[in-house]
Amino acid sequence: MEEAVASCLALLRTTTDRDWDEVGAGRLEWSCRYTAEHIADDLISYAGQLAGRAQHTYLPFELTLDDGTDNSGVLDVIEAMGTLLAAAVRATPREVRAFHPFPFRSANREGFAAMGIAEVLLHTHDIAEGLGLEYQPAPELPEFVLGRIFPHIRPAADHWRTLLWATGRGELPGRAPVTDWRWNNNLVHTTDRLTLQGITPGAAGNLVSGGDGGFEWIEGGPYMGTRESATFLLKAYASGVHRPEFGVFALVRREDGRAVGGMGFHGVPDEEGRAEIGYDLVEGARGQGYATEALRALAQWALARDDVRTVFATVERDNLASQAVVTRAGFRKVSEDGEEFAYELTR
């Protein structure tokens, strides 16, 4: 966050002697001055959502600058509001989610950080375009944004150009112009004892490289199957076919915020409305009903959609524990093929 704000200030402080009110901000219908104030307002709004743990709507406040505040003063406010958002992100526990409407009505601290960085980068670009300036943020900033809140966008080699294209601000070879867009925070399902937290491409990349994906795991986690699923997620993301609601979820215990396993789909439903699901648990969490609880919730969510008619899973013949899980979740065995059994749950 601080790096994004610093890049904004470094550029715009070279133009504070110009009349920002009389210059339009790039392709927006706003002036450069209004857009700069909007950056500050977004940053404090996100900080407020996190700090206030807002759950159902935006907190009822907005930022108002004193009459006579000059351009330099606006930039000072952006700097302060960016610092407040960064502090709120650091102080917020990982499990906390606060209200944001797009698209699943909540975001965690990483989501708010990504949205705040996006606001700074994109609107600095808008102002720079209006003032005839060149703006190029550090490449890791748009990469972070894309990997957290644009999981449905196939990244190009240049992450900054990808982000500009994805938000209707530029072109990419071979891709149609974007006229309507919104970012996409991760989906979370809740059960009695668990939260199923959607793993973003950014988190998947960390898991594949041997990290924890941003989750606090019980001893022995994450299990190999979760890392393999993260690999498939990254491949789908790189190909532009990843759909986060049909991605991979970390199974996190509500009592202590520790991850115990992973569960997810093998892709979007096929033309017949069939979606395949898979899962694994860290050894220390097995035998406690977590997989059954999560599988039942995720399958029921899928079958409530218009595009899913059947959820199925394949289980190895000698994996009696997993066979018991799918059976307890309501699946029925429909076929045997070599060393695997196939189970289905229909609408």
XYZ file of C-alpha atoms in Angstrom:
347
model
C 0.000 0.000 0.000
C 2.708 2.466 0.963
C 4.595 1.763 -2.274
C 1.486 2.428 -4.374
C 0.779 5.693 -2.577
C 4.433 6.743 -2.807
C 4.385 6.243 -6.585
C 1.238 8.344 -6.823
C 2.679 11.174 -4.758
C 6.049 11.166 -6.516
C 4.351 11.840 -9.835
C 1.545 14.173 -8.849
C 3.656 16.399 -6.617
C 5.411 17.555 -9.788
C 2.147 19.072 -11.036
C 0.585 20.737 -7.993
C 0.942 24.181 -9.594
C -1.525 23.258 -12.344
C -5.301 23.736 -12.203
C -6.564 20.210 -11.624
C -10.179 21.362 -11.614
C -10.041 22.361 -15.265
C -8.521 19.119 -16.576
C -10.418 15.892 -17.115
C -8.948 12.701 -15.648
C -8.249 10.473 -18.631
C -11.343 8.585 -19.790
C -13.319 9.454 -16.686
C -16.006 12.108 -16.507
C -14.313 13.515 -13.414
C -11.750 16.294 -13.125
C -8.224 15.506 -11.994
C -8.934 17.296 -8.715
C -12.087 15.301 -7.983
C -10.298 12.069 -8.885
C -7.472 12.832 -6.448
C -9.983 13.489 -3.684
C -11.739 10.258 -4.628
C -8.505 8.306 -4.058
C -8.270 9.649 -0.533
C -11.943 8.935 0.133
C -11.635 5.335 -1.068
C -8.602 4.685 1.116
C -10.235 5.919 4.329
C -13.478 4.144 3.421
C -11.677 0.797 3.125
C -9.784 1.459 6.343
C -13.081 2.192 8.077
C -14.698 -0.987 6.796
C -11.870 -3.092 8.184
C -11.409 -1.237 11.452
C -15.158 -1.080 12.098
C -15.764 -4.706 11.046
C -18.732 -3.491 8.969
C -20.873 -6.473 7.984
C -23.930 -5.289 6.076
C -23.212 -1.945 4.424
C -20.672 0.851 4.176
C -20.051 2.825 7.341
C -22.033 6.102 7.132
C -19.248 8.622 6.667
C -17.309 10.297 3.887
C -14.160 12.356 3.611
C -14.599 16.124 3.275
C -11.688 18.491 2.711
C -11.626 22.010 4.109
C -12.449 24.848 1.744
C -9.314 26.267 0.229
C -7.339 23.023 0.342
C -4.798 23.196 -2.468
C -3.479 20.346 -4.599
C -0.562 19.753 -2.255
C -3.007 19.442 0.615
C -5.010 16.827 -1.281
C -1.854 14.773 -1.769
C -1.049 15.077 1.932
C -4.491 13.645 2.671
C -3.929 10.762 0.216
C -0.676 9.983 2.011
C -2.359 9.993 5.422
C -5.325 7.895 4.282
C -2.999 5.387 2.656
C -1.101 5.074 5.921
C -4.369 4.484 7.793
C -5.454 1.745 5.386
C -2.048 0.056 5.603
C -2.298 0.162 9.411
C -5.828 -1.272 9.330
C -4.700 -4.114 7.066
C -1.821 -4.968 9.387
C -3.973 -4.787 12.523
C -6.871 -6.854 11.178
C -6.785 -10.594 11.936
C -6.644 -12.780 8.861
C -10.064 -14.346 9.515
C -11.922 -11.022 9.708
C -14.114 -10.089 6.756
C -15.927 -6.813 6.248
C -18.621 -5.670 3.879
C -17.903 -4.923 0.258
C -20.570 -5.487 -2.394
C -18.517 -7.048 -5.213
C -19.235 -9.799 -5.807
C -19.903 -11.875 -2.680
C -20.541 -9.020 -0.221
C -17.367 -9.302 1.850
C -13.586 -9.081 1.654
C -10.703 -9.946 3.947
C -7.709 -7.757 4.716
C -5.879 -8.907 1.588
C -8.884 -8.045 -0.541
C -9.142 -4.547 0.912
C -5.410 -4.063 0.409
C -5.738 -5.096 -3.237
C -8.739 -2.823 -3.766
C -6.924 0.094 -2.161
C -3.832 -0.435 -4.309
C -6.036 -0.714 -7.402
C -7.753 2.580 -6.601
C -4.408 4.323 -6.216
C -2.810 2.859 -9.346
C -5.772 3.257 -11.670
C -6.788 6.744 -10.628
C -3.205 7.966 -10.638
C -3.134 6.689 -14.218
C -6.340 8.610 -14.957
C -4.944 11.845 -13.555
C -1.621 11.364 -15.308
C -3.387 10.752 -18.609
C -5.375 13.938 -18.181
C -2.274 15.957 -17.363
C -0.205 14.430 -20.162
C 2.177 12.561 -17.857
C 3.652 9.067 -18.031
C 2.875 6.757 -15.133
C 4.400 3.306 -14.641
C 4.058 1.671 -11.213
C 6.357 -1.075 -9.977
C 5.308 -4.320 -11.731
C 4.678 -6.254 -8.522
C 1.812 -3.901 -7.612
C -0.536 -4.689 -10.544
C 0.544 -8.328 -10.297
C -0.641 -8.380 -6.680
C -3.949 -6.754 -7.622
C -4.606 -9.145 -10.516
C -3.797 -12.220 -8.449
C -6.186 -11.248 -5.639
C -9.224 -9.466 -7.099
C -9.085 -10.248 -10.836
C -8.874 -14.065 -10.715
C -11.071 -14.343 -13.804
C -8.659 -12.353 -15.988
C -5.937 -14.139 -17.946
C -2.744 -12.216 -17.172
C -0.472 -11.086 -19.977
C 3.286 -10.733 -19.657
C 2.859 -7.059 -18.741
C 0.695 -6.987 -15.613
C 0.220 -3.226 -15.714
C -1.142 -3.328 -19.262
C -3.335 -6.262 -18.265
C -4.822 -4.322 -15.359
C -5.427 -1.253 -17.522
C -7.128 -3.394 -20.162
C -9.207 -5.259 -17.577
C -10.565 -1.959 -16.247
C -11.361 -0.411 -19.614
C -8.293 1.809 -19.738
C -6.195 0.252 -22.477
C -5.821 -2.381 -25.150
C -4.227 -5.815 -25.304
C -3.423 -7.558 -28.582
C -5.971 -10.234 -29.417
C -8.462 -9.164 -26.762
C -11.668 -7.225 -27.215
C -11.973 -3.868 -25.438
C -13.490 -3.997 -21.958
C -16.521 -1.770 -21.427
C -17.977 -3.239 -18.240
C -15.942 -4.651 -15.369
C -15.696 -5.205 -11.643
C -13.225 -6.868 -9.379
C -13.823 -10.167 -7.681
C -13.083 -10.810 -4.007
C -12.842 -14.414 -2.887
C -15.921 -16.446 -2.022
C -16.376 -17.884 1.464
C -18.821 -20.612 2.530
C -19.626 -21.074 6.214
C -20.580 -24.266 8.058
C -21.047 -24.980 11.752
C -17.350 -25.520 12.389
C -15.586 -24.314 9.238
C -15.207 -21.565 6.740
C -14.418 -22.625 3.191
C -12.243 -19.766 1.954
C -11.637 -19.382 -1.767
C -7.951 -19.575 -2.648
C -6.907 -16.730 -4.953
C -4.343 -17.150 -7.742
C -1.912 -15.158 -5.633
C -2.355 -17.537 -2.699
C -2.160 -20.530 -5.044
C 1.190 -19.322 -6.357
C 2.508 -19.183 -2.821
C 1.241 -22.703 -2.091
C 2.860 -24.078 -5.229
C 6.182 -22.523 -4.270
C 6.072 -24.236 -0.881
C 4.410 -21.501 1.188
C 1.292 -21.546 3.332
C -0.895 -19.549 0.945
C -1.506 -16.977 3.658
C -3.260 -19.483 5.925
C -2.223 -20.726 9.355
C -2.222 -24.509 9.059
C -2.328 -27.163 11.713
C 0.864 -29.189 11.959
C 1.532 -31.157 8.796
C -0.358 -28.845 6.488
C -0.973 -28.037 3.793
C -1.300 -31.586 2.516
C 0.061 -32.601 -0.880
C -3.368 -32.662 -2.533
C -3.976 -29.000 -1.697
C -0.689 -27.992 -3.326
C -1.543 -30.065 -6.401
C -4.951 -28.412 -6.624
C -3.251 -25.022 -6.392
C -1.116 -26.020 -9.384
C -4.220 -26.777 -11.439
C -5.764 -23.486 -10.302
C -2.717 -21.570 -11.527
C -2.847 -23.326 -14.886
C -6.505 -22.404 -15.287
C -5.720 -18.802 -14.281
C -2.880 -18.571 -16.796
C -5.224 -19.914 -19.481
C -8.016 -17.494 -18.618
C -10.506 -20.238 -17.729
C -10.350 -20.017 -13.922
C -13.695 -19.244 -12.280
C -13.182 -18.590 -8.574
C -16.553 -19.928 -7.440
C -15.548 -23.269 -8.983
C -12.008 -23.117 -7.673
C -10.242 -24.416 -4.576
C -11.175 -23.622 -0.974
C -9.113 -23.845 2.189
C -11.015 -25.502 5.045
C -10.461 -23.283 8.077
C -11.676 -24.074 11.580
C -13.817 -21.324 13.004
C -12.702 -22.020 16.567
C -9.062 -21.116 16.016
C -8.679 -19.892 12.417
C -6.358 -22.745 11.450
C -6.603 -24.487 8.092
C -7.132 -28.249 8.139
C -7.459 -29.140 4.455
C -8.518 -28.186 0.968
C -11.574 -28.852 -1.174
C -12.606 -27.700 -4.600
C -13.883 -28.326 -8.069
C -11.922 -29.646 -11.003
C -13.311 -26.867 -13.179
C -16.610 -25.332 -14.206
C -19.642 -27.583 -14.844
C -19.736 -29.298 -18.225
C -22.550 -28.914 -20.754
C -24.609 -31.516 -18.899
C -24.269 -29.629 -15.625
C -21.795 -32.067 -14.068
C -19.138 -30.710 -11.694
C -16.373 -32.834 -10.206
C -15.207 -32.211 -6.657
C -12.146 -33.347 -4.694
C -10.668 -32.819 -1.246
C -7.974 -33.688 1.250
C -7.321 -33.188 4.939
C -4.156 -32.799 6.959
C -3.644 -36.059 8.833
C -4.184 -34.458 12.236
C -7.689 -33.319 11.227
C -8.985 -36.636 9.937
C -11.704 -38.638 11.598
C -13.498 -35.566 12.975
C -16.130 -35.076 10.283
C -14.597 -31.954 8.733
C -14.500 -33.337 5.196
C -18.110 -34.526 5.365
C -19.278 -31.179 6.711
C -17.433 -29.215 4.031
C -18.408 -31.558 1.198
C -22.071 -31.424 2.119
C -22.016 -27.604 2.185
C -20.102 -27.143 -1.060
C -22.164 -29.716 -2.941
C -25.427 -28.189 -1.739
C -24.253 -24.740 -2.820
C -23.380 -26.057 -6.265
C -26.651 -27.907 -6.739
C -28.612 -24.784 -5.864
C -27.199 -23.131 -9.003
C -28.946 -23.306 -12.361
C -25.796 -24.525 -14.123
C -25.173 -27.574 -11.917
C -27.281 -30.725 -11.982
C -24.815 -33.288 -10.646
C -21.785 -33.180 -8.376
C -19.517 -36.200 -8.615
C -16.345 -37.499 -7.044
C -13.992 -40.372 -7.750
C -12.468 -42.316 -4.861
C -9.756 -44.950 -4.924
C -10.989 -48.476 -4.211
C -8.830 -48.876 -1.111
C -9.606 -45.414 0.341
C -12.327 -46.540 2.734
C -12.239 -43.319 4.756
C -12.971 -41.172 1.705
C -15.712 -43.533 0.594
C -17.326 -43.044 3.983
C -17.061 -39.263 3.614
C -18.922 -39.104 0.298
C -21.527 -41.578 1.509
C -22.220 -39.570 4.666
C -22.512 -36.435 2.523
C -25.322 -38.067 0.569
C -23.475 -39.241 -2.540
C -24.270 -42.647 -4.018
C -21.901 -44.983 -5.830
C -22.758 -45.144 -9.542
C -19.860 -47.047 -11.123
C -16.552 -48.828 -10.680
C -13.647 -48.342 -13.073
C -10.435 -50.220 -12.370
C -9.104 -48.895 -9.091
C -11.692 -46.143 -8.604
C -15.317 -45.810 -7.557
C -17.487 -42.981 -8.894
C -20.014 -41.272 -6.631
C -22.740 -38.766 -7.524
C -25.085 -36.364 -5.810
C -27.881 -35.005 -7.987
C -30.160 -32.043 -7.637
